[in-house]
Tab-separated table of C-alpha atoms in Angstrom:
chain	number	residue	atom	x	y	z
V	1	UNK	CA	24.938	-6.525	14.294
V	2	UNK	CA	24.900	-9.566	15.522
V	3	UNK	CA	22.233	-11.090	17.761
V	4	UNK	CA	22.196	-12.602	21.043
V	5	UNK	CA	21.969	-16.284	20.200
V	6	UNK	CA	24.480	-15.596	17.246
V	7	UNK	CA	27.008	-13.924	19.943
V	8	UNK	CA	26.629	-16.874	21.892
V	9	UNK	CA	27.591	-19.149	18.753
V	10	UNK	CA	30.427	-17.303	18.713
V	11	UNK	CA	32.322	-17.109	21.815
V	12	UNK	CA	31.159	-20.802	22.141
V	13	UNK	CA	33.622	-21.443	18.500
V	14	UNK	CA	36.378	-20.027	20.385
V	15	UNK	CA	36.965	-21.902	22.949
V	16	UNK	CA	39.795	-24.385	22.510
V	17	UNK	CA	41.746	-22.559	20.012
V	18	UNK	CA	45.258	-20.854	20.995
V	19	UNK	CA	45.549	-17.157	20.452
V	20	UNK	CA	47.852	-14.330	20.973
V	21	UNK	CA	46.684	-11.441	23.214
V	22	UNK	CA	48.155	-7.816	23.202
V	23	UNK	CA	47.290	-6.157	26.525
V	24	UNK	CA	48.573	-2.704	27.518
V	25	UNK	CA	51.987	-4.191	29.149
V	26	UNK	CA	52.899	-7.221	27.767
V	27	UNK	CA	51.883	-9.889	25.084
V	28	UNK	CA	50.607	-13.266	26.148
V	29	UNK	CA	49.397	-16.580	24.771
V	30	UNK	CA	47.198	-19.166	25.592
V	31	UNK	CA	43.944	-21.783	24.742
V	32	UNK	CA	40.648	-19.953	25.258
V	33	UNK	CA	38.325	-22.153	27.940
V	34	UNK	CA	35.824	-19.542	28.221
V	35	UNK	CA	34.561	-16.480	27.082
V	36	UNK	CA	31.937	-14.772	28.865
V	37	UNK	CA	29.062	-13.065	27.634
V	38	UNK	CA	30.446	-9.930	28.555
V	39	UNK	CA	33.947	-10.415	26.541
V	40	UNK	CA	36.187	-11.906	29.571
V	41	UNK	CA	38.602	-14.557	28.604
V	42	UNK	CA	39.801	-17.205	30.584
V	43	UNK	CA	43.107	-18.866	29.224
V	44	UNK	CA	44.361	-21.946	29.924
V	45	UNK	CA	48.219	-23.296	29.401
V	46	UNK	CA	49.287	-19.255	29.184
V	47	UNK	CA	52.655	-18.744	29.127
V	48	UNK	CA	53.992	-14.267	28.826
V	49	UNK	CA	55.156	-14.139	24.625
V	50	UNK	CA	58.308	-12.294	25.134
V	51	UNK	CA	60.214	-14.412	28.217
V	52	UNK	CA	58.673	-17.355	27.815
V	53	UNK	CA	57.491	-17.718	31.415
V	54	UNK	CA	54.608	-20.211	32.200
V	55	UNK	CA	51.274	-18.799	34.372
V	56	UNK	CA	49.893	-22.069	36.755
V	57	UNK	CA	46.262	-22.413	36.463
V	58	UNK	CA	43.793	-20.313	34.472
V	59	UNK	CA	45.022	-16.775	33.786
V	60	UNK	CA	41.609	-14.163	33.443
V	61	UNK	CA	41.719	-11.086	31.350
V	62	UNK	CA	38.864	-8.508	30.930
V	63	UNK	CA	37.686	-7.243	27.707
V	64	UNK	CA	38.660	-4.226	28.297
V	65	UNK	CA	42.576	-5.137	28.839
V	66	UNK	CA	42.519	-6.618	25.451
V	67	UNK	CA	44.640	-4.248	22.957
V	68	UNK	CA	44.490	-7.024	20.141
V	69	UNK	CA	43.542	-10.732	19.306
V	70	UNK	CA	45.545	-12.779	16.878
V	71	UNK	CA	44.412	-16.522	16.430
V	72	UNK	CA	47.401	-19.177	15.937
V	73	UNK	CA	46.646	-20.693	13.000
V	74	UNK	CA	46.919	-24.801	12.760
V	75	UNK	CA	46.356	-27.620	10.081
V	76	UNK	CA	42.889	-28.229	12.792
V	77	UNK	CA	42.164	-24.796	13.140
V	78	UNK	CA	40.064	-22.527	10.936
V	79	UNK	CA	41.151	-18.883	10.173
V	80	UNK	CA	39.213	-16.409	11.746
V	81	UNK	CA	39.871	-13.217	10.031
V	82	UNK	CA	36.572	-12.245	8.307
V	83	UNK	CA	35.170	-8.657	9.482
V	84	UNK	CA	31.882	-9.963	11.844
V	85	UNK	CA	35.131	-11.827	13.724
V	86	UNK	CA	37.067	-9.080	14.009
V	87	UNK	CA	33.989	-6.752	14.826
V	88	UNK	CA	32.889	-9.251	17.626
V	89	UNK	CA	36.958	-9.451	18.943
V	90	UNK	CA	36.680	-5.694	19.006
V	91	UNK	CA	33.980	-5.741	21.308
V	92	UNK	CA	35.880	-7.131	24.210
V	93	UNK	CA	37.263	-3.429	24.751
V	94	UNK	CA	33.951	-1.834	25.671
V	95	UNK	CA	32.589	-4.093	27.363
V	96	UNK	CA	32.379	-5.665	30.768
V	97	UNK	CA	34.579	-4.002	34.070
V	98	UNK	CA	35.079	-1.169	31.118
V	99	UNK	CA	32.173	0.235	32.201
V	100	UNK	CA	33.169	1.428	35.804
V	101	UNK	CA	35.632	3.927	36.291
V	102	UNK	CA	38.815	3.720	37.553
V	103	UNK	CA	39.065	7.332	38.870
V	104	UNK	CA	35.403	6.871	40.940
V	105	UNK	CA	37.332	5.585	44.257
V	106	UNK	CA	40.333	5.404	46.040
V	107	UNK	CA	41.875	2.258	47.168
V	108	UNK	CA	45.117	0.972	48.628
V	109	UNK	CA	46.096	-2.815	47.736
V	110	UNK	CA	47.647	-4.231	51.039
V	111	UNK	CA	49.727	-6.934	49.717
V	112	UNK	CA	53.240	-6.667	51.447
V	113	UNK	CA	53.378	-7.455	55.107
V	114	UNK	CA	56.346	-5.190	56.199
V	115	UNK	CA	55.511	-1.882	54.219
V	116	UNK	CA	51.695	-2.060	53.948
V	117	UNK	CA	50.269	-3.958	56.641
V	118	UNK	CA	51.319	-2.563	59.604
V	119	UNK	CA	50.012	1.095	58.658
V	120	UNK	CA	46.966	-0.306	57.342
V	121	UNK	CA	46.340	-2.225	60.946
V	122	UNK	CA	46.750	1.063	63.064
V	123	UNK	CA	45.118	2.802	60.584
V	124	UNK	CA	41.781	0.763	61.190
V	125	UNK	CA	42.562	0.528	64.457
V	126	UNK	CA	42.386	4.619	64.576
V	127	UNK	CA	38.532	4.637	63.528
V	128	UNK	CA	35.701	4.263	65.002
V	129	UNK	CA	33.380	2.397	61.888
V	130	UNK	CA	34.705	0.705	59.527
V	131	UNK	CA	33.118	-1.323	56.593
V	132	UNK	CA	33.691	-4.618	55.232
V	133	UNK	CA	32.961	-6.275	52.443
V	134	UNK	CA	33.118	-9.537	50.700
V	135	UNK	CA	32.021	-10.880	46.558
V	136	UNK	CA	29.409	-8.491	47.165
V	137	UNK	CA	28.175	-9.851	50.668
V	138	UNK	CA	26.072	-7.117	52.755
V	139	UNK	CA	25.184	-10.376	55.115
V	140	UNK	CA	28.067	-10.896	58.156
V	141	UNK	CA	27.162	-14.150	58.377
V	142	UNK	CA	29.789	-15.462	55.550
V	143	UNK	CA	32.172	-13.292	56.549
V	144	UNK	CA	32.232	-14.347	60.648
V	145	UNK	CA	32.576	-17.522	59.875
V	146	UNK	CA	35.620	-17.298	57.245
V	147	UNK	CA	37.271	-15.287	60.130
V	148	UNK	CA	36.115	-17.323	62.764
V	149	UNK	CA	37.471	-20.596	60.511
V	150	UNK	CA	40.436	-19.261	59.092
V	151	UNK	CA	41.958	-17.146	61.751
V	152	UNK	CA	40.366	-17.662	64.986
V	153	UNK	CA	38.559	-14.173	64.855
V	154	UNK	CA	35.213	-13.343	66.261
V	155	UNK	CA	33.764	-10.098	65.071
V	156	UNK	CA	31.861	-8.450	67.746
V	157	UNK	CA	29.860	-5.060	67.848
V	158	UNK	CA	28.544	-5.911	63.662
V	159	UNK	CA	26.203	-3.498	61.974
V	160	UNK	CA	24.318	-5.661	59.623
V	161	UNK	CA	22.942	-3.823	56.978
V	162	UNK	CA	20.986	-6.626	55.517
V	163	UNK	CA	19.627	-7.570	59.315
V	164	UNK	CA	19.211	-3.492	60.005
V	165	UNK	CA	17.048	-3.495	55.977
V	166	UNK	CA	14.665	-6.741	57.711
V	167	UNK	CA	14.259	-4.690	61.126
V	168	UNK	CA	13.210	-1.984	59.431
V	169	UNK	CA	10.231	-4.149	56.918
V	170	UNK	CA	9.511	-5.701	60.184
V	171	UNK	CA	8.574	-2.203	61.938
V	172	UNK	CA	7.191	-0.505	58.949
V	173	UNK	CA	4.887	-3.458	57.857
V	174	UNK	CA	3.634	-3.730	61.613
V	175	UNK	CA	5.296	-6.831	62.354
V	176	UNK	CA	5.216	-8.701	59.077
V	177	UNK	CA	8.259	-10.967	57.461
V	178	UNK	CA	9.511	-10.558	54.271
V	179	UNK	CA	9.218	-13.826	51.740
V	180	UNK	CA	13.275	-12.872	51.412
V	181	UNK	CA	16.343	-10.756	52.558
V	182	UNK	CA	17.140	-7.542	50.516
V	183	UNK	CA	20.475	-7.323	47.753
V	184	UNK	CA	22.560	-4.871	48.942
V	185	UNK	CA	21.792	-3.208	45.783
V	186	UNK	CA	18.048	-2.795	46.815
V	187	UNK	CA	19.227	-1.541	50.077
V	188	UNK	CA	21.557	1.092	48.687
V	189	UNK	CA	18.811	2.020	46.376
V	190	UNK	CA	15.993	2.326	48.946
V	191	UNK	CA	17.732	3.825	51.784
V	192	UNK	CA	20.085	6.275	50.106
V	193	UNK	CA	18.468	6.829	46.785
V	194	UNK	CA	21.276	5.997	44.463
V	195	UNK	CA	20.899	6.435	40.985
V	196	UNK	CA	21.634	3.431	38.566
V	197	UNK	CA	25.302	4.674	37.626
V	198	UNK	CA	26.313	5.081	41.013
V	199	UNK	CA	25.121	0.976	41.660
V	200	UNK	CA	26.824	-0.514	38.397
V	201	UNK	CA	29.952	-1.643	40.352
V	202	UNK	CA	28.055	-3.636	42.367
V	203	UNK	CA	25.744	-5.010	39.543
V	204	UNK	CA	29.717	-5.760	37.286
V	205	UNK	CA	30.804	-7.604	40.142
V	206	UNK	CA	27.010	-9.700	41.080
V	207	UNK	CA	27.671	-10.531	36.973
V	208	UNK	CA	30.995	-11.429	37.643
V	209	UNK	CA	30.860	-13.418	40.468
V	210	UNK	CA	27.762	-15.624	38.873
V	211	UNK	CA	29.379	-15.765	35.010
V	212	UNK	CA	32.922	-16.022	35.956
V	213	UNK	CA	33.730	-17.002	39.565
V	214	UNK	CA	37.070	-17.742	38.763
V	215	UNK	CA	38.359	-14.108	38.773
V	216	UNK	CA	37.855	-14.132	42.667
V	217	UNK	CA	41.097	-16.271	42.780
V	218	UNK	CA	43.341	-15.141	40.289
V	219	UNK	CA	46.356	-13.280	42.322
V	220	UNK	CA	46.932	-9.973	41.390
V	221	UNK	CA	43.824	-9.018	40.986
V	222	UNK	CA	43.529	-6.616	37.750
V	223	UNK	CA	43.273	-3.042	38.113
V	224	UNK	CA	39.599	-2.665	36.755
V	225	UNK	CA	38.390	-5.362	39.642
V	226	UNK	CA	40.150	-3.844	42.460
V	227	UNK	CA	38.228	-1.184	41.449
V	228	UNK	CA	35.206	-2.720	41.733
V	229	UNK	CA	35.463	-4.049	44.892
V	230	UNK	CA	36.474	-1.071	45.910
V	231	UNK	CA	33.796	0.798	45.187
V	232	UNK	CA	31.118	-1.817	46.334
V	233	UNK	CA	32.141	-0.766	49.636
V	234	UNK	CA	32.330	2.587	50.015
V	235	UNK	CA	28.492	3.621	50.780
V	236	UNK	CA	28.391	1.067	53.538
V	237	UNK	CA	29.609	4.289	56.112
V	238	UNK	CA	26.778	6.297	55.290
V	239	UNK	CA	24.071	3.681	54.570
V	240	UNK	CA	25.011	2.433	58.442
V	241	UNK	CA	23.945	6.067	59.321
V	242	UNK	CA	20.437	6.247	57.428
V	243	UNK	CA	19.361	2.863	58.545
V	244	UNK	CA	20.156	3.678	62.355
V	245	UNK	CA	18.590	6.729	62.070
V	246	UNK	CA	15.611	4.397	60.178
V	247	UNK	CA	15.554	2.314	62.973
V	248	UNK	CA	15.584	4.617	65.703
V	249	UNK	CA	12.601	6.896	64.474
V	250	UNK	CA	10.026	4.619	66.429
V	251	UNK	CA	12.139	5.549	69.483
V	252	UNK	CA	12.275	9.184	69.178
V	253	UNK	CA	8.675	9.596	68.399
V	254	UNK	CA	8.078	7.943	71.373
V	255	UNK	CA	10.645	9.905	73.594
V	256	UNK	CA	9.198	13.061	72.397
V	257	UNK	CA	5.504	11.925	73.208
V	258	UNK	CA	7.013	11.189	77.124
V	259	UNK	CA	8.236	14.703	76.932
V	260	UNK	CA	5.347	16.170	75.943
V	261	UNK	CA	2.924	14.665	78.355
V	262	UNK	CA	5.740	15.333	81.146
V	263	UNK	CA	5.433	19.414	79.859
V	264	UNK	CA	1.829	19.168	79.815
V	265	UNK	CA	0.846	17.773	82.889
V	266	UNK	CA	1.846	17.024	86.273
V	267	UNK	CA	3.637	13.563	87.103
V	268	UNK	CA	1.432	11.087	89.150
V	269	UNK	CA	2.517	8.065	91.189
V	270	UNK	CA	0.517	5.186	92.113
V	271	UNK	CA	1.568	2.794	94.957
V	272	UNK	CA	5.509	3.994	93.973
V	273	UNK	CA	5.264	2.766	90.452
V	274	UNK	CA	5.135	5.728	86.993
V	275	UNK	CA	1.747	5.515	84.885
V	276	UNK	CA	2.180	5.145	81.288
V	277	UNK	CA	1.424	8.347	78.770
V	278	UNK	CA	-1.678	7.826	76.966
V	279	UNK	CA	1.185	8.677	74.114
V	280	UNK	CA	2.507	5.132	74.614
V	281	UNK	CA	-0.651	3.123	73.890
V	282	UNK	CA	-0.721	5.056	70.622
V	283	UNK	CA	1.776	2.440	69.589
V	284	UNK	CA	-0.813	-0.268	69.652
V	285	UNK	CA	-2.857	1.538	66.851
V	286	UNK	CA	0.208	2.279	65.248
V	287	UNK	CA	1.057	-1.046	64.858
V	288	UNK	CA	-2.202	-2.424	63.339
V	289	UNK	CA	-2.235	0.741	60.697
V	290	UNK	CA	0.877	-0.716	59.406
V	291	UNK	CA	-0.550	-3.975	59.699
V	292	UNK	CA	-3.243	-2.588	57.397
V	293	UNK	CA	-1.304	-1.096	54.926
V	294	UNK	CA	0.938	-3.893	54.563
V	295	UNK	CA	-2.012	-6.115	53.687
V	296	UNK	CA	-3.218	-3.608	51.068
V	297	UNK	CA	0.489	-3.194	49.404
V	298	UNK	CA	1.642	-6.930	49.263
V	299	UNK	CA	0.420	-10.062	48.678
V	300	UNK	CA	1.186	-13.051	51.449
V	301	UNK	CA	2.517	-16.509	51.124
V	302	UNK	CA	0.996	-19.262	52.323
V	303	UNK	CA	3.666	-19.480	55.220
V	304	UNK	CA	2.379	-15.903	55.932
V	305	UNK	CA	5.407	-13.358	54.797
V	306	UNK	CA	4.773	-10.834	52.516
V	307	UNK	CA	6.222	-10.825	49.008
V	308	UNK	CA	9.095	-7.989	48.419
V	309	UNK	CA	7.943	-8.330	44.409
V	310	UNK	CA	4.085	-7.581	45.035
V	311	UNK	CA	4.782	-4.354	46.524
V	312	UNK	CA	2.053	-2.277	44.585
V	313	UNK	CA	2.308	1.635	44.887
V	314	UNK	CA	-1.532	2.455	43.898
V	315	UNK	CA	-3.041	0.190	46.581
V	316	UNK	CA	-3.912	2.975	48.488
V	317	UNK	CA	-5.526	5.097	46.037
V	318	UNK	CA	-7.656	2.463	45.018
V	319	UNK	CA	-8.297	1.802	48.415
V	320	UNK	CA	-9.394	5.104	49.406
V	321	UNK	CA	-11.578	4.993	45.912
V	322	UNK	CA	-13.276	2.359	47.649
């Protein structure tokens, strides 16, 4: 087995040398300019073994695509045939986009204008929420400003889910700030409780994006990254629904204390204007018990917002210990 610097050796050998890739459809070859730690290739000066035909640019193929690796051998070129080689080559087929299935999401690729795009525009017209996503972007802010740049669109009526996550630490922390703005991973995981499996599309394409940010631009996308983005997407419906409902909790609490001092006694007017329910002032003490907790579960900044990574889940045993 090899080891993690010894790995790195490795793939860092290959790159220059010409090989000979077998993939499920066709044969291709190419010079290796990088190989990933988790077994994607990027080729360089490919060109499809069978009609000859050239590929512009940098072609990208995922480990698991790979079928088999043969190297081109030349008078500058050592053989690589021995078994750790061939174990390490092996690897790229369980490894990397591999790992996410392709049967966990539907998806429709809208890449003709005549057939596809039409349907797919009423289609989204037809609903009433719809989710967007883009290289793993829970923030609107990137993508307003691509549309507002590129084709003169301005979204309007946005659920944020990364502004609804900071609303929510605002309210629950008694008016504190957060030293930073929530992954969408930590949101999903918070707010809907997903378990790891369910979040590894999302952590494939973070990698991904970081280690290889090529793939974003290589037209058509492969199979096992359409996938991908797919599924990075489709829990943005019903996380919109849990963090509204998050967000609205305050309100109803409230609302239901009006009620109850409405049912409980009679309504008095002074000089034509409606006294406030001893209910509402409750907020006020509300507020600075959150306040208080906060300070016990996080530690603070010196610019005053509290740290996401010092959340500690004993503080208040120990403080009730005290």
């Amino acid at each position: 087995m090899a080891t993690s610097s010894e790995e790195c050796r490795f793939l860092d050998d290959l790159k220059r040398k010409r090989v000979k890739i077998t993939l499920f459809d066709t044969q291709i070859t190419g010079v290796i300019k990088r190989i990933t730690q988790k077994k994607t290739v990027i080729l360089e000066d490919v060109s499809e073994v069978k009609s000859g035909r050239k590929f512009p640019g940098v072609k990208i193929i995922f480990g698991h695509e790979i079928r088999k690796v043969e190297f081109t051998h030349s008078a500058n070129q050592d053989t690589l045939g021995n078994e750790e080689y061939k174990s390490e080559i092996h690897s790229f087929k369980k490894t990397g986009l591999d790992d996410v299935h392709e049967d966990c999401v539907n998806y429709v690729v809208i890449d003709e204008l005549h057939e596809k795009f039409g349907p797919a525009v009423m289609h989204i017209q037809a609903q009433k929420v719809i989710g967007v996503g883009a290289d793993v972007v829970h923030d609107c802010r990137c993508v307003a400003r691509c549309l507002k740049a590129e084709f003169r669109v301005n979204l309007t009526n946005v659920f944020d889910t990364q502004v609804a996550d900071l609303m929510l630490f605002y309210n629950e922390t008694g008016g504190f700030l957060p030293d930073r703005v929530s992954s969408l991973q930590e949101v999903l995981r918070l707010h809907l409780k997903l378990p790891t499996t369910d979040l590894l599309p999302l952590w494939t394409k973070e990698l991904h994006r970081k280690e290889c940010p090529e793939v974003w631009y290589v037209r058509p996308s492969t199979p096992a990254l359409m996938n991908v983005m797919a599924a990075s997407v489709c829990h943005l419906l019903p996380l919109r629904l849990v963090l509204l409902d998050a967000l609205m909790s305050d309100y109803t609490i409230l609302v239901d204390a009006f009620m109850s001092s409405y049912h409980n006694q009679s309504v008095h007017m002074e000089q034509g204007e409606w006294t406030l329910p001893e209910e509402a002032e409750e907020l006020l003490s509300v507020r600075q018990e959150r306040m208080d907790w906060a300070a016990r579960r996080y530690s603070m900044t010196d610019a005053g917002l509290l740290k996401r990574s010092s959340f500690d889940t004993q503080a208040d045993s120990a403080f009730d210990m005290a």
